[in-house]
Structure formats: C-alpha cells, structure tokens
Tab-separated table of C-alpha atoms and ligand atoms in Angstrom:
chain	number	residue	atom	x	y	z
H	43	MET	CA	-11.277	-12.592	-10.926
H	44	THR	CA	-9.481	-15.603	-12.199
H	45	TYR	CA	-10.656	-15.553	-15.797
H	46	ARG	CA	-9.730	-13.467	-18.796
H	47	PHE	CA	-11.899	-10.571	-19.905
H	48	LYS	CA	-13.741	-11.357	-23.124
H	49	THR	CA	-14.912	-8.695	-25.541
H	50	SER	CA	-17.288	-10.585	-27.757
H	51	LEU	CA	-19.827	-7.748	-27.940
H	52	LYS	CA	-19.722	-5.026	-30.553
H	53	TRP	CA	-20.761	-1.943	-28.589
H	54	SER	CA	-20.926	0.182	-31.695
H	55	SER	CA	-23.816	-1.909	-32.957
H	56	LEU	CA	-25.908	-1.277	-29.862
H	57	THR	CA	-28.413	1.539	-29.967
H	58	PRO	CA	-29.461	3.624	-26.986
H	59	ARG	CA	-33.002	3.322	-25.780
H	60	MET	CA	-34.579	6.509	-27.067
H	61	ASP	CA	-37.732	6.441	-25.017
H	62	TYR	CA	-35.716	6.444	-21.835
H	63	MET	CA	-34.838	10.123	-21.748
H	64	ASN	CA	-38.504	11.020	-22.151
H	65	ARG	CA	-39.373	8.857	-19.195
H	66	ARG	CA	-36.575	10.415	-17.157
H	67	GLN	CA	-37.904	13.877	-17.879
H	68	VAL	CA	-41.328	12.772	-16.695
H	69	LEU	CA	-39.820	11.356	-13.521
H	70	ALA	CA	-37.916	14.563	-12.846
H	71	GLY	CA	-41.106	16.528	-13.394
H	72	VAL	CA	-43.155	14.656	-10.855
H	73	GLY	CA	-40.445	14.969	-8.230
H	74	ALA	CA	-41.329	12.973	-5.169
H	75	MET	CA	-44.707	11.835	-6.462
H	76	ALA	CA	-45.038	8.210	-7.420
H	77	LEU	CA	-45.889	7.450	-11.009
H	78	THR	CA	-48.825	5.292	-11.789
H	79	ALA	CA	-47.718	1.940	-13.121
H	80	MET	CA	-48.195	1.522	-16.839
H	81	VAL	CA	-48.632	-2.097	-17.719
H	82	SER	CA	-47.262	-3.270	-21.029
H	83	PRO	CA	-48.336	-6.654	-22.341
H	84	SER	CA	-44.841	-8.169	-22.019
H	85	VAL	CA	-43.008	-6.563	-19.091
H	86	ALA	CA	-44.506	-5.064	-15.960
H	87	LYS	CA	-43.565	-1.431	-15.383
H	88	ILE	CA	-42.685	-0.457	-11.840
H	89	ALA	CA	-43.812	2.851	-10.397
H	90	ALA	CA	-40.856	4.628	-8.809
H	91	LYS	CA	-39.889	8.014	-7.431
H	92	ALA	CA	-36.850	9.931	-8.550
H	93	SER	CA	-34.049	10.041	-5.975
H	94	ALA	CA	-31.559	12.686	-4.880
H	95	PHE	CA	-28.982	9.877	-4.742
H	96	SER	CA	-29.129	9.459	-8.533
H	97	THR	CA	-26.200	10.572	-10.640
H	98	ASP	CA	-26.690	12.889	-13.615
H	99	GLU	CA	-24.280	10.796	-15.648
H	100	LYS	CA	-25.716	9.242	-18.771
H	101	PRO	CA	-27.018	5.732	-18.113
H	102	ASN	CA	-25.776	2.887	-20.242
H	103	THR	CA	-28.290	1.488	-22.668
H	104	LEU	CA	-30.588	-1.370	-21.702
H	105	GLU	CA	-28.813	-3.445	-24.327
H	106	GLU	CA	-25.431	-2.831	-22.711
H	107	ILE	CA	-26.705	-3.469	-19.187
H	108	THR	CA	-28.384	-6.738	-20.163
H	109	ASN	CA	-25.763	-8.226	-22.483
H	110	HIS	CA	-22.549	-7.784	-20.534
H	111	ASN	CA	-23.106	-9.591	-17.250
H	112	ASN	CA	-21.375	-11.517	-14.546
H	113	PHE	CA	-23.707	-14.205	-13.244
H	114	TYR	CA	-21.563	-17.292	-12.909
H	115	GLU	CA	-24.521	-19.533	-12.190
H	116	PHE	CA	-25.156	-19.296	-15.943
H	117	GLY	CA	-21.543	-19.504	-17.146
H	118	THR	CA	-18.332	-17.513	-17.021
H	119	SER	CA	-18.546	-15.484	-20.218
H	120	LYS	CA	-20.185	-12.068	-20.307
H	121	SER	CA	-22.801	-13.260	-22.790
H	122	ASP	CA	-23.794	-16.453	-20.931
H	123	PRO	CA	-26.323	-14.813	-18.566
H	124	ALA	CA	-28.246	-13.160	-21.429
H	125	GLN	CA	-28.279	-16.476	-23.244
H	126	HIS	CA	-29.252	-18.805	-20.400
H	127	ALA	CA	-30.952	-16.848	-17.598
H	128	HIS	CA	-34.392	-17.206	-19.211
H	129	GLN	CA	-34.375	-20.720	-17.716
H	130	LEU	CA	-34.664	-19.328	-14.209
H	131	THR	CA	-38.105	-19.507	-12.564
H	132	THR	CA	-38.571	-16.311	-10.553
H	133	ASP	CA	-42.228	-16.699	-9.636
H	134	PRO	CA	-42.979	-17.953	-7.018
H	135	TRP	CA	-40.040	-16.545	-5.043
H	136	SER	CA	-39.420	-16.305	-1.346
H	137	VAL	CA	-36.654	-14.962	0.856
H	138	LYS	CA	-35.718	-16.645	4.105
H	139	ILE	CA	-34.845	-13.994	6.655
H	140	GLY	CA	-33.286	-15.241	9.839
H	141	GLY	CA	-30.576	-15.047	12.455
H	142	LEU	CA	-30.653	-12.149	14.899
H	143	VAL	CA	-34.031	-10.697	13.902
H	144	ASP	CA	-37.304	-10.331	15.771
H	145	LYS	CA	-39.471	-11.656	12.961
H	146	PRO	CA	-37.681	-14.491	11.171
H	147	GLY	CA	-39.549	-16.234	8.402
H	148	ASN	CA	-39.763	-17.376	4.832
H	149	TYR	CA	-41.229	-14.270	3.232
H	150	ASP	CA	-42.964	-14.331	-0.084
H	151	LEU	CA	-41.472	-11.745	-2.459
H	152	ALA	CA	-44.789	-9.878	-2.430
H	153	ASP	CA	-44.438	-9.472	1.357
H	154	VAL	CA	-40.828	-8.336	1.054
H	155	VAL	CA	-41.787	-5.460	-1.246
H	156	LYS	CA	-45.162	-4.687	0.328
H	157	GLY	CA	-45.518	-1.017	1.202
H	158	VAL	CA	-41.946	-0.062	0.334
H	159	ASP	CA	-41.080	3.165	-1.462
H	160	MET	CA	-39.783	2.132	-4.844
H	161	GLU	CA	-37.216	4.588	-6.149
H	162	GLU	CA	-35.211	4.956	-9.268
H	163	ARG	CA	-31.541	5.050	-8.270
H	164	ILE	CA	-29.205	5.866	-11.125
H	165	TYR	CA	-25.883	4.602	-9.815
H	166	ARG	CA	-22.386	4.209	-11.103
H	167	PHE	CA	-21.457	0.520	-11.049
H	168	ARG	CA	-17.751	-0.421	-11.012
H	169	CYS	CA	-16.659	-4.004	-11.535
H	170	VAL	CA	-13.419	-5.166	-9.935
H	171	GLU	CA	-12.295	-6.216	-13.439
H	172	GLY	CA	-11.946	-2.571	-14.468
H	173	TRP	CA	-15.112	-1.841	-16.445
H	174	SER	CA	-18.005	0.311	-15.300
H	175	MET	CA	-21.556	1.254	-16.215
H	176	VAL	CA	-24.262	3.646	-15.098
H	177	VAL	CA	-27.459	1.760	-14.276
H	178	PRO	CA	-30.952	3.145	-13.594
H	179	TRP	CA	-31.967	0.636	-10.921
H	180	ILE	CA	-35.438	0.461	-9.388
H	181	GLY	CA	-35.430	-0.599	-5.777
H	182	PHE	CA	-35.827	0.272	-2.127
H	183	GLU	CA	-33.520	0.776	0.796
H	184	LEU	CA	-32.281	-2.429	2.391
H	185	ALA	CA	-32.675	-0.653	5.748
H	186	THR	CA	-36.453	-0.571	5.216
H	187	LEU	CA	-36.613	-4.352	5.150
H	188	LEU	CA	-34.129	-4.829	7.999
H	189	ASN	CA	-36.067	-2.398	10.190
H	190	ARG	CA	-39.298	-4.179	9.362
H	191	VAL	CA	-37.997	-7.588	10.495
H	192	GLY	CA	-36.377	-6.036	13.571
H	193	VAL	CA	-32.602	-6.258	13.903
H	194	GLN	CA	-31.559	-7.514	17.317
H	195	SER	CA	-28.837	-5.772	19.292
H	196	GLY	CA	-26.200	-8.494	18.853
H	197	ALA	CA	-26.318	-8.276	15.053
H	198	LYS	CA	-23.192	-6.825	13.422
H	199	TYR	CA	-23.278	-8.274	9.902
H	200	VAL	CA	-25.781	-9.202	7.190
H	201	ALA	CA	-25.206	-12.333	5.093
H	202	PHE	CA	-26.887	-12.865	1.708
H	203	GLU	CA	-27.344	-16.028	-0.305
H	204	THR	CA	-28.298	-16.679	-3.938
H	205	LEU	CA	-30.673	-19.393	-5.085
H	206	HIS	CA	-29.084	-22.829	-5.572
H	207	ARG	CA	-30.970	-24.598	-8.344
H	208	PRO	CA	-28.584	-26.447	-10.689
H	209	GLU	CA	-31.406	-27.687	-12.898
H	210	GLU	CA	-32.062	-24.090	-13.965
H	211	MET	CA	-28.621	-22.595	-13.420
H	212	PRO	CA	-26.348	-24.804	-15.502
H	213	PHE	CA	-22.963	-23.639	-14.217
H	214	GLN	CA	-23.991	-24.617	-10.677
H	215	ASN	CA	-23.240	-28.149	-11.862
H	216	SER	CA	-19.591	-27.127	-12.078
H	217	PRO	CA	-17.615	-27.974	-8.957
H	218	GLN	CA	-15.221	-25.095	-9.805
H	219	PHE	CA	-17.267	-22.732	-7.664
H	220	PRO	CA	-18.359	-23.014	-4.036
H	221	TRP	CA	-22.117	-22.716	-4.629
H	222	PRO	CA	-24.330	-21.056	-3.589
H	223	TYR	CA	-22.961	-17.548	-4.176
H	224	VAL	CA	-22.817	-15.748	-0.842
H	225	GLU	CA	-22.043	-12.174	0.152
H	226	GLY	CA	-22.081	-9.989	3.218
H	227	LEU	CA	-22.060	-6.463	4.566
H	228	ARG	CA	-21.339	-4.936	7.917
H	229	LEU	CA	-24.634	-3.861	9.501
H	230	ASP	CA	-23.866	-0.135	9.227
H	231	GLU	CA	-23.045	-0.592	5.531
H	232	ALA	CA	-26.320	-2.426	5.033
H	233	MET	CA	-28.220	0.348	6.822
H	234	ASN	CA	-26.640	3.097	4.717
H	235	PRO	CA	-29.314	4.691	2.496
H	236	LEU	CA	-27.250	3.958	-0.629
H	237	SER	CA	-27.626	0.180	-0.117
H	238	ILE	CA	-30.683	-0.984	-1.994
H	239	LEU	CA	-32.499	-4.143	-2.887
H	240	ALA	CA	-33.294	-3.749	-6.559
H	241	THR	CA	-36.281	-5.329	-8.277
H	242	GLY	CA	-35.898	-3.693	-11.661
H	243	LEU	CA	-34.067	-1.381	-13.991
H	244	TYR	CA	-35.090	1.071	-16.685
H	245	GLY	CA	-38.522	1.218	-15.058
H	246	GLU	CA	-39.265	-2.433	-15.649
H	247	GLU	CA	-38.936	-5.706	-13.761
H	248	MET	CA	-35.378	-6.910	-13.257
H	249	PRO	CA	-34.090	-8.815	-16.290
H	250	LYS	CA	-33.147	-12.328	-15.220
H	251	GLN	CA	-29.505	-11.900	-16.243
H	252	ASN	CA	-29.248	-8.922	-13.874
H	253	GLY	CA	-30.417	-10.883	-10.840
H	254	ALA	CA	-34.193	-11.163	-10.899
H	255	PRO	CA	-36.306	-10.923	-8.950
H	256	LEU	CA	-34.343	-9.318	-6.104
H	257	ARG	CA	-30.679	-8.319	-5.902
H	258	LEU	CA	-28.453	-6.181	-3.765
H	259	VAL	CA	-26.835	-2.999	-5.124
H	260	VAL	CA	-24.039	-1.393	-3.100
H	261	PRO	CA	-22.653	1.298	-5.398
H	262	TRP	CA	-19.466	2.228	-3.518
H	263	LYS	CA	-18.187	-1.365	-3.591
H	264	TYR	CA	-16.941	-3.509	-6.443
H	265	GLY	CA	-19.771	-5.122	-8.364
H	266	PHE	CA	-19.292	-8.615	-6.983
H	267	LYS	CA	-20.643	-7.471	-3.608
H	268	SER	CA	-24.002	-6.808	-5.319
H	269	ILE	CA	-25.332	-10.356	-5.062
H	270	LYS	CA	-28.118	-11.445	-7.411
H	271	SER	CA	-31.310	-13.507	-7.089
H	272	ILE	CA	-31.343	-13.463	-3.294
H	273	VAL	CA	-33.145	-16.202	-1.344
H	274	GLY	CA	-31.530	-15.768	2.063
H	275	ILE	CA	-30.758	-12.838	4.377
H	276	THR	CA	-29.273	-13.624	7.791
H	277	LEU	CA	-28.284	-11.243	10.580
H	278	LEU	CA	-25.130	-12.383	12.355
H	279	SER	CA	-22.764	-11.360	15.121
H	280	GLU	CA	-19.708	-12.558	13.154
H	281	MET	CA	-18.388	-11.638	9.707
H	282	PRO	CA	-19.865	-14.107	7.191
H	283	PRO	CA	-17.859	-15.880	4.469
H	284	THR	CA	-18.153	-14.413	0.961
H	285	THR	CA	-17.738	-16.229	-2.352
H	286	TRP	CA	-14.874	-14.291	-3.953
H	287	ASN	CA	-13.013	-14.023	-0.685
H	288	ASN	CA	-13.271	-17.818	-0.377
H	289	ILE	CA	-11.939	-18.230	-3.912
H	290	GLY	CA	-9.096	-15.696	-3.689
H	291	PRO	CA	-8.610	-14.277	-0.197
H	292	ASN	CA	-5.594	-12.149	-1.098
H	293	GLU	CA	-7.335	-10.715	-4.174
H	294	TYR	CA	-10.882	-10.065	-2.931
H	295	GLY	CA	-11.471	-8.802	0.574
H	296	PHE	CA	-14.650	-8.649	2.598
H	297	TYR	CA	-14.942	-4.875	2.242
H	298	SER	CA	-14.074	-4.488	-1.449
H	299	ASN	CA	-14.699	-0.759	-1.464
H	300	VAL	CA	-13.853	0.827	-4.803
H	301	ASN	CA	-10.391	2.276	-4.179
H	302	PRO	CA	-8.121	3.610	-6.927
H	303	ASP	CA	-5.139	3.577	-4.526
H	304	VAL	CA	-5.271	-0.131	-3.722
H	305	SER	CA	-4.377	-2.241	-6.743
H	306	HIS	CA	-5.681	-5.708	-7.320
H	307	PRO	CA	-2.566	-7.951	-7.045
H	308	ARG	CA	-2.729	-8.480	-10.822
H	309	TRP	CA	-3.913	-5.088	-12.144
H	310	SER	CA	-4.283	-1.441	-11.212
H	311	GLN	CA	-7.616	-0.083	-10.008
H	312	ALA	CA	-6.679	3.546	-10.793
H	313	SER	CA	-8.843	3.765	-13.917
H	314	GLU	CA	-11.822	2.126	-15.559
H	315	ARG	CA	-13.382	1.588	-18.979
H	316	ARG	CA	-16.945	2.860	-19.141
H	317	LEU	CA	-18.903	0.418	-21.275
H	318	GLY	CA	-20.467	1.854	-24.400
H	319	GLY	CA	-17.688	4.311	-25.152
H	320	GLY	CA	-16.353	2.315	-28.069
H	321	ILE	CA	-13.011	0.569	-28.234
H	322	PHE	CA	-11.027	3.814	-28.659
H	323	ALA	CA	-12.610	5.562	-25.670
H	324	LYS	CA	-10.131	6.697	-23.043
H	325	ARG	CA	-10.215	5.032	-19.667
H	326	GLN	CA	-11.454	7.344	-16.954
H	327	PRO	CA	-10.042	7.779	-13.458
H	328	THR	CA	-11.679	5.619	-10.814
H	329	LEU	CA	-13.002	7.593	-7.864
H	330	MET	CA	-12.550	6.686	-4.208
H	331	PHE	CA	-15.684	4.852	-3.035
H	332	ASN	CA	-16.793	5.073	-6.683
H	333	GLY	CA	-17.594	8.740	-6.075
H	334	TYR	CA	-19.867	8.096	-3.057
H	335	GLY	CA	-17.388	9.252	-0.399
H	336	ASP	CA	-19.680	11.968	0.986
H	337	GLU	CA	-22.230	9.318	1.874
H	338	VAL	CA	-19.987	6.481	3.043
H	339	ALA	CA	-16.418	7.561	3.904
H	340	SER	CA	-17.326	8.012	7.573
H	341	LEU	CA	-18.213	4.302	7.813
H	342	TYR	CA	-14.479	3.600	7.575
H	343	ASP	CA	-13.065	6.306	9.863
H	344	GLY	CA	-9.909	5.036	11.502
H	345	MET	CA	-9.690	1.908	9.351
H	346	ASP	CA	-6.673	1.110	7.205
H	347	LEU	CA	-8.283	0.431	3.835
H	348	ARG	CA	-5.122	-1.259	2.522
H	349	VAL	CA	-5.457	-3.884	5.223
H	350	ASN	CA	-9.255	-3.989	5.037
H	351	TYR	CA	-9.424	-4.197	1.214
Z	298	MTE	N1	-24.408	-12.619	-7.950
Z	298	MTE	C1	-24.469	-13.938	-8.181
Z	298	MTE	N2	-25.381	-14.670	-7.557
Z	298	MTE	N3	-23.616	-14.557	-9.039
Z	298	MTE	C2	-22.632	-13.852	-9.683
Z	298	MTE	O1	-21.855	-14.446	-10.438
Z	298	MTE	N4	-21.578	-11.690	-10.051
Z	298	MTE	C3	-21.222	-10.435	-9.395
Z	298	MTE	C4	-22.457	-9.647	-8.992
Z	298	MTE	N5	-23.447	-10.505	-8.375
Z	298	MTE	C5	-22.537	-12.460	-9.451
Z	298	MTE	C6	-23.472	-11.861	-8.591
Z	298	MTE	C7	-20.339	-9.615	-10.195
Z	298	MTE	S1	-18.731	-10.165	-10.359
Z	298	MTE	C8	-20.749	-8.451	-10.771
Z	298	MTE	S2	-19.655	-7.396	-11.542
Z	298	MTE	C9	-22.155	-8.066	-10.775
Z	298	MTE	O2	-23.003	-9.037	-10.162
Z	298	MTE	C10	-22.621	-7.879	-12.205
Z	298	MTE	O3	-23.913	-7.367	-12.245
Z	298	MTE	P1	-24.596	-7.111	-13.665
Z	298	MTE	O4	-24.445	-8.369	-14.464
Z	298	MTE	O5	-26.017	-6.759	-13.363
Z	298	MTE	O6	-23.842	-5.958	-14.294
C-alpha cells in the first residue's frame, strides 16, 4: 500500500485477555453444541460453535486486534479506526443483495443472520504490508447466505461494497480514495467453506474498527480482500473492480492470495511480523495460501499465480 508503516503502539504495554482461554476451553468442551448467549450489560455475547477450521495458534489479544487496524474510511494510520470508528451507526443496518440471484432485496441484518450457524473461526490473518495476527472471528459461511438467496447459473463472481457515509466516516471526505471501498471474489472462492461473513470476534459483537456489523474474512488472501462494514453484495458474470487494484494495478491483483514466492514490487512477501511478539521478535516465514493450501490450492489448479497475483 502506498503509505509508510507506522509503529505508534507499544505492544509490550498491552496485556492479553485472561478470560479468553477459559472461554476457549469451554468451547472446546461443548464441541459442536451451541453455547447459550450470555448477555453482558455493555456488549452482546454471540453464541458460537467451535470449528475444525480453527488454528491452534495463540490468538492475538483483543487489545492488539482492535488497536492496529486498516480501515481507511476513518483515516490512514493504524490507530485512526480505534479512535474514530465509534462514530459509525451500525443499527439499523441492511445489505442490498442483487445481480444474478433468485431473491434480490434489501435485507435487514437480522434477516441476513437469521438461522445461520454461528461459528468461532480462529484464523491466521496476513496483511499485504507484512504483519500478521491470529483472530478468533465469530461468523458464518458466506456460502450459506449465497445459497439462501439463490445464485443463478450465469454468476461467476461476487462483488462487495462498504457503506459510503462521509458524515460518519471522516476520511471518505478525502478525494484521495475511490470511495466506496469495493472488493470481489470468484464464485468458487466465495463458496469455499473458509470464506466467512464475520459479525464478531472474541465471542462478542464486531468492534466497529474491525468492520461492524458485517465483514468478509478470506484467510488465504491478503487482508485487504476482507472488506469491512458491507452494505452491498452483487453476483456478476464479469470480474468486478476492486479498490486496491484500482489504486495500484501492478501492486495489488484481483486474486491477492498470500504467496511467499511472489514479492510485492516494493517488498518481499517471504516473511511476516506477527503482532504482539515485541520489537525484537523474529519474523516468521509466510506460508503459501497463508497455510490454508489443503483447503484452497485446488481452486487455482492450472493457473499461473505470478500472472494472477
Ligand atoms: N475494508 C474497508 N471497508 N476499508 C478498509 O480500509 N482495509 C483492509 C481490510 N478491509 C479496509 C477494509 C485491509 S488493508 C486490511 S489489512 C484489513 O481490512 C484489516 O482488518 P483489521 O483492521 O480487522 O485487522
């Protein structure tokens, strides 16, 4: 991305969330059974099942996940979203689903999530800038929603759009960016069970800086594919435009699969810095498809991933 990485946070001063491991043990214990929602006075807890797709790697702390964000609608520095995203109204919220679907409509968020199986998906998350985290998302498979609205046979791609509301998202007043933020997936990528629409993390509603109330998470792709605060989903026969590809077509491709062998034109993608390790922590090797090759490599059989970066 075309800005310089800023390290204004002192990771050493952040403390892990101690109650989390207890909750994880409870989740593991109940296996596939849903937990009953526990309602705290401030933040709604979300009942979710454990998932076989979750990694055993140690999740980053809530403090790390919510204070080091990319959400350009609120500014370009990593601390801007935590500072400004509280301005965003997320209720009411609706998602316009259209294009090549049987049941187009402007769906209230409550309808979008009605009857879905909420799962906790602990995923590695690799940003194209070279940092990574492990995030315990709560969400459901994107395929569930697409199947519910009925994908028509001509559909080959899914386009996503973020809310455009400059009065609440101050950086949308900047003409530097082609707002609204848009992203896209090929239909088979969208239907892969790893692709989720997330409504929360750490068992609670999605913090606004992480893309409340509904965001995409595609763990084998660079983080910018995981579009936040979605208000539009459109099924298309043609590949849709995407924000970072519009901004820098030779730096950010449509596919943007995590790939240690294909460097960004201005830096290597061979290794990454896991947030929370402290400033002296060694970088770790980046894995092909961010370590999700067993689940997704076959989607790209026969494709040259240097050309289709
Ligand atoms: N979605 C919107 N609408 N606006 C953004 O600026 N940034 C992307 C992605 N989704 C972005 C977005 C980038 S570059 C990354 S790395 C991830 O969100 C960051 O997600 P996180 O802040 O939850 O870690």
